[in-house]
C-alpha positions as CSV (number, residue, x, y, z in Angstrom):
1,X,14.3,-40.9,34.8
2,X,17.2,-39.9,32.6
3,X,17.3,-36.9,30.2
4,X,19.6,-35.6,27.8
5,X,19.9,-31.9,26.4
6,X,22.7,-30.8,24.1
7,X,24.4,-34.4,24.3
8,X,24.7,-34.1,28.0
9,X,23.7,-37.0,30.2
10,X,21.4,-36.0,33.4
11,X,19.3,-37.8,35.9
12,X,16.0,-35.6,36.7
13,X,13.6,-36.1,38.7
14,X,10.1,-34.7,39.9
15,X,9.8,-33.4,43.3
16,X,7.4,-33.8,45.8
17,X,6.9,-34.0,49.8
18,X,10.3,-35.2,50.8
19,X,11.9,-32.4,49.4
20,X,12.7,-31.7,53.3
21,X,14.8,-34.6,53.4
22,X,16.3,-33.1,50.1
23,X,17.1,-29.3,52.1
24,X,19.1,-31.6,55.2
25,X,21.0,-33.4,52.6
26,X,22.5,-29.9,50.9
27,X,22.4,-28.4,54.3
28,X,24.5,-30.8,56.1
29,X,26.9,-30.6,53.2
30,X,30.0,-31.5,55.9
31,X,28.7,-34.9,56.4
32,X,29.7,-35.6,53.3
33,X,32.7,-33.8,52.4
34,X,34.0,-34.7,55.6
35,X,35.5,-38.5,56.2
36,X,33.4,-40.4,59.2
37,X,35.7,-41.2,62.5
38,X,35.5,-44.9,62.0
39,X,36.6,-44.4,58.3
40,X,39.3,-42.3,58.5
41,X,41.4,-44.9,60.3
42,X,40.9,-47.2,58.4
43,X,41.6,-45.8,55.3
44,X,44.9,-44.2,56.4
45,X,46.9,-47.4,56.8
46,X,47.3,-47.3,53.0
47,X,47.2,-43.9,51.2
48,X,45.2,-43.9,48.6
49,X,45.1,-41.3,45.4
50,X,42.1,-40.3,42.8
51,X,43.6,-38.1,39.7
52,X,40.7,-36.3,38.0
53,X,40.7,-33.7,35.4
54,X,41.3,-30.1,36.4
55,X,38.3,-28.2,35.1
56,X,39.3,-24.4,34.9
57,X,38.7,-24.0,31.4
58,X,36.8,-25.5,28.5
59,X,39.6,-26.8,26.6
60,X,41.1,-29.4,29.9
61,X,42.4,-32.5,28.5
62,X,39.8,-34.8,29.2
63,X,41.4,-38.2,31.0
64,X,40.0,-41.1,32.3
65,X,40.1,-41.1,36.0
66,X,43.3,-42.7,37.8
67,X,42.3,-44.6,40.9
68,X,45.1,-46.0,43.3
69,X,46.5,-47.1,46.3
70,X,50.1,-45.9,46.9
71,X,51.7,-47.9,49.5
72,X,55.3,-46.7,51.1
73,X,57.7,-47.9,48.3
74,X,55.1,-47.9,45.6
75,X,56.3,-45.1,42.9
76,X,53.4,-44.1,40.7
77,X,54.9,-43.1,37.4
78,X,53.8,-40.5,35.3
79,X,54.5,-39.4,31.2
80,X,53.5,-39.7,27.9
81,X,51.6,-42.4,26.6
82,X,53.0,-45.4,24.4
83,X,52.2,-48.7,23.2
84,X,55.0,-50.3,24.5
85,X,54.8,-49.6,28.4
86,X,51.6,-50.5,30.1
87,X,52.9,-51.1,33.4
88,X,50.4,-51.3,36.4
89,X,52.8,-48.2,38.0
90,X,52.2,-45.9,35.1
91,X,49.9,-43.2,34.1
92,X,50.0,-41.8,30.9
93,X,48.6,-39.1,29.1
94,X,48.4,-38.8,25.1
95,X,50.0,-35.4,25.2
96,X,53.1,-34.6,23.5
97,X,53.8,-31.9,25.7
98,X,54.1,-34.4,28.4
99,X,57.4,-36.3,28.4
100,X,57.9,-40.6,28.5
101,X,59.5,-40.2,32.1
102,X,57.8,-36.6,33.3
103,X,57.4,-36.8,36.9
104,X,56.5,-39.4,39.9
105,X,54.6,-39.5,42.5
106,X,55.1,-41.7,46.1
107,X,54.1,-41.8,49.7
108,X,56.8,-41.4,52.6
109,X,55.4,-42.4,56.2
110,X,51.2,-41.6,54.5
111,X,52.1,-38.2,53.2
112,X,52.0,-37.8,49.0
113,X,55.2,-36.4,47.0
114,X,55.8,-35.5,43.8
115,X,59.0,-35.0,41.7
116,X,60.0,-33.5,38.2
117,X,62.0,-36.3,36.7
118,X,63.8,-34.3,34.5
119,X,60.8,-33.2,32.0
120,X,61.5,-30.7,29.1
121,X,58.3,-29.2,29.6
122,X,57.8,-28.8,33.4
123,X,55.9,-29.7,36.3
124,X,53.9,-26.8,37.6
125,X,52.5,-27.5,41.3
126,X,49.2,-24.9,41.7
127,X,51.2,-22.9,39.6
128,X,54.4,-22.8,40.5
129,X,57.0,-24.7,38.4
130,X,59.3,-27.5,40.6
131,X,62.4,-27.3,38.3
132,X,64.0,-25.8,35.3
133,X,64.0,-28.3,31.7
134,X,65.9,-31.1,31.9
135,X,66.1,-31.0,35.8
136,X,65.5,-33.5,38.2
137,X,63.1,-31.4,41.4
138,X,62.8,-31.8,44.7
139,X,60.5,-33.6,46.4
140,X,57.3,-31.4,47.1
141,X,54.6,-32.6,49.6
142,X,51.3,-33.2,48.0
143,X,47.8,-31.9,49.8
144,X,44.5,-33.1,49.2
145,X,42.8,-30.4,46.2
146,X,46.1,-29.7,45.0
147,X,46.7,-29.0,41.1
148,X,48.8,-30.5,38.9
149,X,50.3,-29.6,35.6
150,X,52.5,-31.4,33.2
151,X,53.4,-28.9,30.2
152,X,52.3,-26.0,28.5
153,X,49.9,-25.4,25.8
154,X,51.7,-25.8,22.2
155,X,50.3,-23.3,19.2
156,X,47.3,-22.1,21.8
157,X,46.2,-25.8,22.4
158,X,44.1,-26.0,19.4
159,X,44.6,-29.2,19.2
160,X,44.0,-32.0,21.8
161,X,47.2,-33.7,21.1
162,X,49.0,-30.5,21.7
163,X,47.5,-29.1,25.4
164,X,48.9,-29.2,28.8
165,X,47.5,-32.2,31.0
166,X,45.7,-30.1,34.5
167,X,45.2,-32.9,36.9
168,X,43.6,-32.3,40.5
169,X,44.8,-34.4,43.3
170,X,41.5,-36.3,45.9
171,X,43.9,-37.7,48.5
172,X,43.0,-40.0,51.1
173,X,38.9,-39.9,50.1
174,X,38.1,-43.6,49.2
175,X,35.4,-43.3,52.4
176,X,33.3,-41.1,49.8
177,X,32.6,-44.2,47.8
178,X,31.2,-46.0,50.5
179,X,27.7,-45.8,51.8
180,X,27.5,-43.2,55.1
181,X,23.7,-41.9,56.1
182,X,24.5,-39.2,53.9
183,X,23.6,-41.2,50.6
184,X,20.9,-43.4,52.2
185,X,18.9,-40.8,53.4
186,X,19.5,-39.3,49.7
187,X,18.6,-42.7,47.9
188,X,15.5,-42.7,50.2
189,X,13.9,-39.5,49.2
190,X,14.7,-40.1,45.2
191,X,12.1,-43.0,45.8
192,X,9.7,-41.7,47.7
193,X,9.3,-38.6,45.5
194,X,5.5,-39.6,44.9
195,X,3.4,-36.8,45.9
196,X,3.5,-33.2,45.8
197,X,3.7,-30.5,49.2
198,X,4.8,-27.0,48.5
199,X,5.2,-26.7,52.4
200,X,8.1,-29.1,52.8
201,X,10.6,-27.2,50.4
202,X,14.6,-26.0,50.4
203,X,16.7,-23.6,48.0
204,X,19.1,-24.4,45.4
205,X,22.5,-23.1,46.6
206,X,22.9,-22.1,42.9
207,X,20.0,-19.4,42.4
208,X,18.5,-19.5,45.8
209,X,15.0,-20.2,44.6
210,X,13.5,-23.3,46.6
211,X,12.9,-26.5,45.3
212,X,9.7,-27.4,44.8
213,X,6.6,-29.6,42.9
214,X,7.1,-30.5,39.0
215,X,10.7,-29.1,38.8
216,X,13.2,-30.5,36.9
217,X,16.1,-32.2,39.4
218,X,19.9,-32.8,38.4
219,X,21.3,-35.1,41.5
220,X,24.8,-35.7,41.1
221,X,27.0,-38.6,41.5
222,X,27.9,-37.3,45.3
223,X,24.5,-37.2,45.9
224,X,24.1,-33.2,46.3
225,X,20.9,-32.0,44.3
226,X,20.2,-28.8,41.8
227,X,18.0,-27.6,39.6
228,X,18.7,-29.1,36.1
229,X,18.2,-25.0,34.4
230,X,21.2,-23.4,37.1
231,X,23.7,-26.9,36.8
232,X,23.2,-27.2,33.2
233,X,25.8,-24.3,32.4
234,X,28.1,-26.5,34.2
235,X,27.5,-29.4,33.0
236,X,28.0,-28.8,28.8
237,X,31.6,-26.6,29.5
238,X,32.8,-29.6,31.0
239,X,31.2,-32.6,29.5
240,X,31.6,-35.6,30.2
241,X,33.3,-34.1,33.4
242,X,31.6,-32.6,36.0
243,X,32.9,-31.0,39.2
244,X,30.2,-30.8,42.3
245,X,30.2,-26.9,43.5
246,X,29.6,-28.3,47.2
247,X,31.8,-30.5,48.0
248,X,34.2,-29.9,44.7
249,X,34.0,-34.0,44.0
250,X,35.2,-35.0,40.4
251,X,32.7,-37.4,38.7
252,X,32.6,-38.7,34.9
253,X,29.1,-38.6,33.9
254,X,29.3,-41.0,31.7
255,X,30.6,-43.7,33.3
256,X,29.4,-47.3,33.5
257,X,26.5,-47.6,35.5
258,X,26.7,-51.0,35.5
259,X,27.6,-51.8,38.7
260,X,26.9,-53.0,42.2
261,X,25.4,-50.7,44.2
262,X,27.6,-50.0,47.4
263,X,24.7,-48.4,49.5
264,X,22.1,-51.4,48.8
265,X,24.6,-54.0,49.0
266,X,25.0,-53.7,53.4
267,X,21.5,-53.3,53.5
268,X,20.7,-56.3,51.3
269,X,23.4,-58.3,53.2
270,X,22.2,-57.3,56.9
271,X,18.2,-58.9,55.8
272,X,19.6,-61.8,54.2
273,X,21.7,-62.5,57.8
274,X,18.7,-61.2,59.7
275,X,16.3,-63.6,57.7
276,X,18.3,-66.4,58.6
């Protein structure tokens, strides 16, 4: 069932005696941070980048996540928002510490750059600035996790309009959207939490107490599970964003949920083929 506390959507549920299943989900936490064999070549022939918001502090700009493909050739092009270019190679922030025509980002032989494009402001890779104002950078290989920043704060960042835009880089993960036993087996035990056994029981990797009967259950997006009390700290700073502490996956809480669901849809496929 879904809950809400202090404006913050969760999904909670009661736990019972497949809370087992639960404690080899969080266990095996490499299964899913780590790409299958069979996906990893496939998703390699065309690069593929997810921009989320960098959540180190309270004040992030929030953004809508970018979701791309970056083919050699393809030059994803990054700066301040405006009415008048909405091209599908843009991403824009509505910053003014960002410049029109800040920076750019491209893929040479599957590896990620970026480049300053001559930005009054600066392009900061984890923390280190590529170029002085009003110079063009050189190219900087990109690395899955990396950070991002366009700008500084202006006046403290009181206002939205005036902070820095902290991006974090999810290269080459499209495989995490897809369904892997990881998410099934997760799926599985969300429905069959019917009955209650305090023998079959794991811990929350957040306060180390186990999970058990008639608690209150956040599962998140990547399908990792907590207690609702130790993720709800979390889960208010950042609102609506929400970054998992195992497997550091960005996720928008409130985003659509009206959509097809990519673990039931093989599944529902194979028995329509197998009933023919």
């Amino acid at each position: 069932m879904n809950n809400s506390t202090s404006g913050v959507p969760t999904t909670t549920i009661t736990s019972s005696a497949s809370n087992q299943s639960i404690a080899d989900n969080n266990n095996n936490n490499n299964s899913a941070a780590t790409p299958p064999a069979s996906s990893s070549s496939s998703t390699s022939s065309v690069p593929h980048i997810r921009i989320v918001p960098h959540l180190d502090a309270p004040r992030s700009l929030h953004f809508e996540v970018v979701d791309k493909d970056v083919p050699d050739g393809f030059v994803l092009k990054i700066g301040r928002f405006t009415d008048k270019q909405t091209l599908p190679n843009r991403v824009t922030f509505k910053s003014k510490v960002v410049s029109r025509g800040h920076a750019e980002i491209y893929t040479e032989l599957g590896k990620f750059y970026i480049r300053d494009t001559k930005s009054s402001s600066g392009t900061f890779l984890n923390h280190a600035r590529l170029s002085p104002p009003g110079v063009e950078s050189k190219p900087a290989q990109l690395k899955d996790g990396d950070v991002v920043q366009l700008g500084v704060d202006y006046q403290g960042g009181t206002q939205e309009i005036y902070r820095c835009v902290k991006m974090r880089l999810e290269l080459n993960r499209s495989w995490q959207q897809q369904a892997n036993p990881f998410r099934l087996n997760t799926l599985k035990v969300i429905r069959n939490l019917t009955t209650a056994d305090a023998a079959n029981s794991t811990d929350c990797c957040i306060c180390l107490f186990r999970i058990a009967s008639f608690q209150s259950l956040f599962v998140a997006p990547c399908s990792h599970v907590y207690h609702y009390k130790c993720i709800r700290p979390m889960l208010v700073a950042n609102h609506p964003g929400f970054l998992c502490p195992l497997c550091r996956t960005f996720a928008d809480l409130e985003d659509t949920v009206e959509i097809d669901d990519p673990i039931e849809q093989p599944a529902a496929q194979s028995k329509q083929h197998f009933d023919i």
